[in-house]
Coordinates of C-alpha atoms and ligand atoms in Angstrom, one line a residue:
X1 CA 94.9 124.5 110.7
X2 CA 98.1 125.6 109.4
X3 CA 100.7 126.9 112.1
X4 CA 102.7 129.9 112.0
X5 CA 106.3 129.4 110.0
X6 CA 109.0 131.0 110.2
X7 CA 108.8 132.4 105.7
X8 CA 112.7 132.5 104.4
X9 CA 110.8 136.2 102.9
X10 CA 108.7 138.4 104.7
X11 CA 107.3 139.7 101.0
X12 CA 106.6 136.2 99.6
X13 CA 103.9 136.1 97.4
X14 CA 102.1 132.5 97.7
X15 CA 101.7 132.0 93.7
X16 CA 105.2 132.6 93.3
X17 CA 107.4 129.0 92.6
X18 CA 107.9 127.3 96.2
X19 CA 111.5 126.3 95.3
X20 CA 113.7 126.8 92.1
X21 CA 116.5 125.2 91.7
X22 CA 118.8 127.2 89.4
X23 CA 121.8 125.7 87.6
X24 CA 122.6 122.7 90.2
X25 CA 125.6 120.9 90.0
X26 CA 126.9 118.4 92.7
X27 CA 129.9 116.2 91.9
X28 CA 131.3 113.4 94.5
X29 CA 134.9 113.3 93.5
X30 CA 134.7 111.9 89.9
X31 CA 130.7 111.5 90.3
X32 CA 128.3 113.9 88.5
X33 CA 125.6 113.3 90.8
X34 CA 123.2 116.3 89.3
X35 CA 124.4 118.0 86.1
X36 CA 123.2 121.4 85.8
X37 CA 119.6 120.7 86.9
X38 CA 116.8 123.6 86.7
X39 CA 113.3 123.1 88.0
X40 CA 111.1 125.4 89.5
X41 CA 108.1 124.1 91.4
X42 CA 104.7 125.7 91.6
X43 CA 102.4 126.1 94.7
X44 CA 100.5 123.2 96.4
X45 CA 100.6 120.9 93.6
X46 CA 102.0 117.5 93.9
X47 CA 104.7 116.9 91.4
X48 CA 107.5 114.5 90.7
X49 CA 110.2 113.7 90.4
X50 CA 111.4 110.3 88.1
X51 CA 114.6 108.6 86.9
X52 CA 116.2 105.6 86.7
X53 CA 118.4 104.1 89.5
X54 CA 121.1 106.3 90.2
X55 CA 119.8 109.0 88.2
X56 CA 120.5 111.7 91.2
X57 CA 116.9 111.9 92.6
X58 CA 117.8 111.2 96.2
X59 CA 120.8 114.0 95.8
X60 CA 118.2 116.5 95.0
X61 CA 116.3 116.0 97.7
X62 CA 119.3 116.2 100.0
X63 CA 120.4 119.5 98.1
X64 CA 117.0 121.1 98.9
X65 CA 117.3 119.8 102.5
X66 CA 121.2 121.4 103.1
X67 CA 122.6 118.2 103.6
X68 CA 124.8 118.9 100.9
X69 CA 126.1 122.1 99.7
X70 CA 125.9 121.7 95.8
X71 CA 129.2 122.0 94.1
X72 CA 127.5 124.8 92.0
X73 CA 124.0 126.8 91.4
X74 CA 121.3 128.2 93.3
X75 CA 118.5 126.6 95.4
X76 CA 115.7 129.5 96.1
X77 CA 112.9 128.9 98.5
X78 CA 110.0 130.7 98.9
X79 CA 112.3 133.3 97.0
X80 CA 115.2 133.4 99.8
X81 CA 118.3 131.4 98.6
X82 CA 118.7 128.8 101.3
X83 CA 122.5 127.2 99.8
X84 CA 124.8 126.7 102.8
X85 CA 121.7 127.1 105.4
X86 CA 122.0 124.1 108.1
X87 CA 119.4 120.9 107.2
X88 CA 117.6 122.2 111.2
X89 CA 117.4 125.9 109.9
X90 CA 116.0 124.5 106.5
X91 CA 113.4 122.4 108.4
X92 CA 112.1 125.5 110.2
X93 CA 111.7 127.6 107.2
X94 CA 109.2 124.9 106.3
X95 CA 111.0 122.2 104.3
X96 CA 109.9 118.6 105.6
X97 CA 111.0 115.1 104.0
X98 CA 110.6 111.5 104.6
X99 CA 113.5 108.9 103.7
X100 CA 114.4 106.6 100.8
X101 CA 115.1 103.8 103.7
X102 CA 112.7 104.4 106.5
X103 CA 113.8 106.3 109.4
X104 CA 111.8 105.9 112.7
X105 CA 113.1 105.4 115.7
X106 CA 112.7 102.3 116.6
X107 CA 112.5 102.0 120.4
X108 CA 110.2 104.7 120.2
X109 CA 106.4 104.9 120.4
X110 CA 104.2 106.1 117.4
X111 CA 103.8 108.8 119.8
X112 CA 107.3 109.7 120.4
X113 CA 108.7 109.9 116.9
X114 CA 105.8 112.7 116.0
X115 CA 107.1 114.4 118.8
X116 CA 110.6 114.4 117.8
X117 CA 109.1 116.5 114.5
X118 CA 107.4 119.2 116.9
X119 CA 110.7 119.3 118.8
X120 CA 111.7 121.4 115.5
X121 CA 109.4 124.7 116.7
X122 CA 110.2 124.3 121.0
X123 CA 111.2 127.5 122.1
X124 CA 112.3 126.2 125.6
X125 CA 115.3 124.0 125.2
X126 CA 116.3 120.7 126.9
X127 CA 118.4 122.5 129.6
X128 CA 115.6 124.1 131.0
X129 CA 114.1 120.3 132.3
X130 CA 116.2 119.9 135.1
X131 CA 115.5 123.6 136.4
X132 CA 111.6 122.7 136.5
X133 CA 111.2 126.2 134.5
X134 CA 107.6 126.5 134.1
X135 CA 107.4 127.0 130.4
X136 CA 109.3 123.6 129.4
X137 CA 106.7 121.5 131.0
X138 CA 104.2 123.6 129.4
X139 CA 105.5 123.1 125.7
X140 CA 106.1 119.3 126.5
X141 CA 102.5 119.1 127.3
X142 CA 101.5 121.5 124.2
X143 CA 103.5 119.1 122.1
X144 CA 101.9 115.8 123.2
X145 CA 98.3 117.3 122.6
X146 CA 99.8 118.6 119.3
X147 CA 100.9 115.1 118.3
X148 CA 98.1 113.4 119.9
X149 CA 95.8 115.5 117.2
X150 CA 98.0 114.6 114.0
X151 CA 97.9 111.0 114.7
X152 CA 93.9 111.6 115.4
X153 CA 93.8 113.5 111.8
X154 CA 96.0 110.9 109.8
X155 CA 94.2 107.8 111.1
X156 CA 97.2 106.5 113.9
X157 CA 95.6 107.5 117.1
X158 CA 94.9 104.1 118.2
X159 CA 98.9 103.2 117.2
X160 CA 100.1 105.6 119.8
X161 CA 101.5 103.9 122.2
X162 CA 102.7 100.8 119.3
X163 CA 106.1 100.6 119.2
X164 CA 107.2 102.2 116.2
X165 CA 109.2 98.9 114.5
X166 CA 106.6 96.6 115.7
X167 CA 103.9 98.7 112.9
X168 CA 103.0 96.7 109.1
X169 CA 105.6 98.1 106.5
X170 CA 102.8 101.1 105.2
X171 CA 101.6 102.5 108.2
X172 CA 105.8 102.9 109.1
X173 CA 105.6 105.1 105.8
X174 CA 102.8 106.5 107.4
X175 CA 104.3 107.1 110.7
X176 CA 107.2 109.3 108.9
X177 CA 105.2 111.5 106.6
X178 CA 103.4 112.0 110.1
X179 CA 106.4 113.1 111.7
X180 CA 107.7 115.3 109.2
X181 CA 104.2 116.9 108.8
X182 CA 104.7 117.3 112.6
X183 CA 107.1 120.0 111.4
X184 CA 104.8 122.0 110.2
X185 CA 106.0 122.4 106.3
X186 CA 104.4 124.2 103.3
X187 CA 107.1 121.7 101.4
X188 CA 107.1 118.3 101.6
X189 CA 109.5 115.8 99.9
X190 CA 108.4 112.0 99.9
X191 CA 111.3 109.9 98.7
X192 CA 109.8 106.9 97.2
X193 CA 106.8 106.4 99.7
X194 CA 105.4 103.6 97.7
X195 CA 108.5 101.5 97.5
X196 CA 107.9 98.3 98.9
X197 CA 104.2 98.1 99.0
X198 CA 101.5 96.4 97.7
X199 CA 98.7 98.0 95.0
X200 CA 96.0 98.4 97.2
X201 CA 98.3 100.3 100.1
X202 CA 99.6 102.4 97.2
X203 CA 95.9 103.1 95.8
X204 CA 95.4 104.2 99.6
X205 CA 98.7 106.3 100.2
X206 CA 97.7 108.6 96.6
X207 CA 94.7 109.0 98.5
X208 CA 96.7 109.6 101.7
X209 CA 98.9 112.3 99.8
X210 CA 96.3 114.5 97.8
X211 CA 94.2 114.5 101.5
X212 CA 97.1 115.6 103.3
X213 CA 98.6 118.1 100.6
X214 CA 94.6 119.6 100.9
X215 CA 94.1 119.4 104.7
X216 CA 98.1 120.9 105.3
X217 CA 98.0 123.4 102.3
X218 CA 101.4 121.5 101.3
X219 CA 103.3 121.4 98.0
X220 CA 104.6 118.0 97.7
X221 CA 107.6 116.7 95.4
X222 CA 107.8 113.4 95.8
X223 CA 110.2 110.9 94.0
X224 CA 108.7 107.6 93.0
X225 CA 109.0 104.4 90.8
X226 CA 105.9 103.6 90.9
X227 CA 104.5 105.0 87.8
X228 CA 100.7 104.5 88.6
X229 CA 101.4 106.6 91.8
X230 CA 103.4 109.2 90.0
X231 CA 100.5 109.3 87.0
X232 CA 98.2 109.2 89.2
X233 CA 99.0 111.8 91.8
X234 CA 101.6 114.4 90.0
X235 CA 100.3 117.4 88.1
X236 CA 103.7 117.9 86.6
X237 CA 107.1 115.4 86.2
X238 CA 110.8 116.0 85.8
X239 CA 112.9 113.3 84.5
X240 CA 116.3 113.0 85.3
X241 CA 119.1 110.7 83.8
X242 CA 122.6 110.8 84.7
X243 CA 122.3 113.9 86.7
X244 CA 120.6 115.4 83.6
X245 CA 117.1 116.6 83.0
X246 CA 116.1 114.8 79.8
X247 CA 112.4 115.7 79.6
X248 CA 109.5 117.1 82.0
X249 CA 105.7 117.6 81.7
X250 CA 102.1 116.7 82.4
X251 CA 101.6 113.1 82.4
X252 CA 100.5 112.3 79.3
X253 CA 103.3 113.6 77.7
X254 CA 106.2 112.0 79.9
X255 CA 104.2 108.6 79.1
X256 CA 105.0 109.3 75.7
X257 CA 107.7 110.7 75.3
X258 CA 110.7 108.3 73.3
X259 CA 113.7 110.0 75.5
X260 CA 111.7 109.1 78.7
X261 CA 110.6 106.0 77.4
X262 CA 113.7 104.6 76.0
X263 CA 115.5 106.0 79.2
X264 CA 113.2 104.3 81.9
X265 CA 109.5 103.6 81.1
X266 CA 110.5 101.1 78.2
X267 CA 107.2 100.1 76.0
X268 CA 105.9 97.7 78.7
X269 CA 105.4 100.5 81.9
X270 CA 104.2 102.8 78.8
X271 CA 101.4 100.1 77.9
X272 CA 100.0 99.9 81.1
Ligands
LIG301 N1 127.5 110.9 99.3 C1 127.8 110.4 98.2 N2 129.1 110.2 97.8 C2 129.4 109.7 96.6 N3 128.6 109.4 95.6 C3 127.3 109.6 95.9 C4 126.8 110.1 97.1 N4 125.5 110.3 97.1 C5 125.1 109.9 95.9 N5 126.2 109.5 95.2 C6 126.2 109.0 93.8 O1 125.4 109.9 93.0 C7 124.6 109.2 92.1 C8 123.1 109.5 92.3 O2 122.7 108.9 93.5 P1 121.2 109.1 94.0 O3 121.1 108.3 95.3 O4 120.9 110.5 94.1 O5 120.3 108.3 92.9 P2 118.8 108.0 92.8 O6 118.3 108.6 91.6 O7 118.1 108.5 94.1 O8 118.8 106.4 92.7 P3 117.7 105.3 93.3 O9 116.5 105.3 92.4 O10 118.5 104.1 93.2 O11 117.4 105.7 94.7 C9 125.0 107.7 92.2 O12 126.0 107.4 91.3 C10 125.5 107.6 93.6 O13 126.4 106.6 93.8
LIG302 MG1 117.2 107.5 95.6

């Protein structure tokens, strides 16, 4: 089931890259944060993204998302260059992410925050409530069974009416890849969904990923530090250090790799 989108290009061709990201610079003040960064990302593979602490992964995400406007280059998506587009507009083209830091809201039911995601696509706005128009009650409702049948698909039906704090630390990661998928992407971006948790959750969340990139028809670039995860799940890895891309490549040859592995892996992750 894959819902209508809004494409950035009414010509897109589906095996053409998803994004590229064409000469990115972004500086904080003094702060090269990204440093003339290419990558171009295929379709509906899972890829991604590595680097030690600081290294500007997080940035690139929030580049691709329009929460920043990069200091320089280009960010194309689906072929449509999408610099200085609005993080709400970038979301409806079909960009969805989760957080570094969790983000749920926490009053909230498990229901609630995947409804906030469908809220992306209403086409009858809040104002409409209080005039009883017809056709807001009717998309409330549409969104509900809409959210209803995610949670039924990814395995959190019987969490629906859970407060959304009160969950165990994975299904939370859960919860938010469940609200962003709510969104209905074609590109999803996982900042570090394995951080904090144990190696059997993370066996089950690369499980979790490849179903979802199948069952949504998603490309996913997801940023991780877990290297079994990322060696695991990713077809293809960029590397970044200080801003800078210092390698990228199948698995096997990021694992060995002496820039990558005197940069970050050090002999010990390599050994494993
Ligand atoms: N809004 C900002 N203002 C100033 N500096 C920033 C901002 N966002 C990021 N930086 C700086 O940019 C650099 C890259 O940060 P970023 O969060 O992208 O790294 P990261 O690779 O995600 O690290 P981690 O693995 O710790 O999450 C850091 O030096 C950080 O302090
Ligand atoms: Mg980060």
């Amino acid at each position: 089931m894959k819902a209508a989108h809004l494409s950035t290009h009414p010509d897109y061709n589906p095996a053409a890259p998803v994004l590229q990201l064409k000469n990115v610079t972004m500086r904080f003040g003094g702060v090269t944060a990204i440093d003339g960064l290419n990558l171009t990302v295929p379709p509906k593979k899972i890829v991604g993204l590595i680097g030690p602490n600081g290294a500007g992964k997080t940035t690139v995400f929030n580049v691709i998302t329009g929460f920043y406007t990069p200091t320089e280059g280009e960010v194309i998506f689906e072929e449509a260059p999408v610099v200085g587009v609005s993080p709400q507009k970038i979301c409806a083209l079909g960009i969805a992410r989760t957080f570094q830091n969790i983000r749920l809201f926490a009053q909230g039911t498990v229901l609630d925050n995947v409804m906030v995601g469908c809220h992306v696509r209403r086409k009858c706005q809040w104002w409409m409530a209080p005039l009883c128009l017809p056709g807001f009650f009717r998309e409330e409702k549409a969104i509900r069974e809409k959210s209803m049948d995610l949670l039924n698909r990814l395995g959190l039906a019987h969490l629906a009416r859970e407060n959304a704090a009160s969950l165990p630390y994975g299904a939370q990661r859960r919860l938010e890849i469940a609200r962003a998928l709510a969104t209905d992407p074609t590109f999803l971006l996982l900042d570090e969904p394995a951080a904090g948790m144990n190696p059997q959750e993370s066996g089950e969340l690369m499980r979790f990923i490849e179903e979802i990139r199948d069952e949504f028809d998603l490309t996913i670039l997801m940023i991780e530090h877990d290297m079994k995860v990322v060696m695991g799940v990713c077809s293809h890895i960029w590397v970044l250090e200080y801003g800078r891309l210092i390698a990228e490549g199948g698995p096997e040859g990021i694992r060995s790799n002496p820039k990558v592995i005197t940069a970050y892996l050090g002999q010990e992750a390599v050994g494993k």
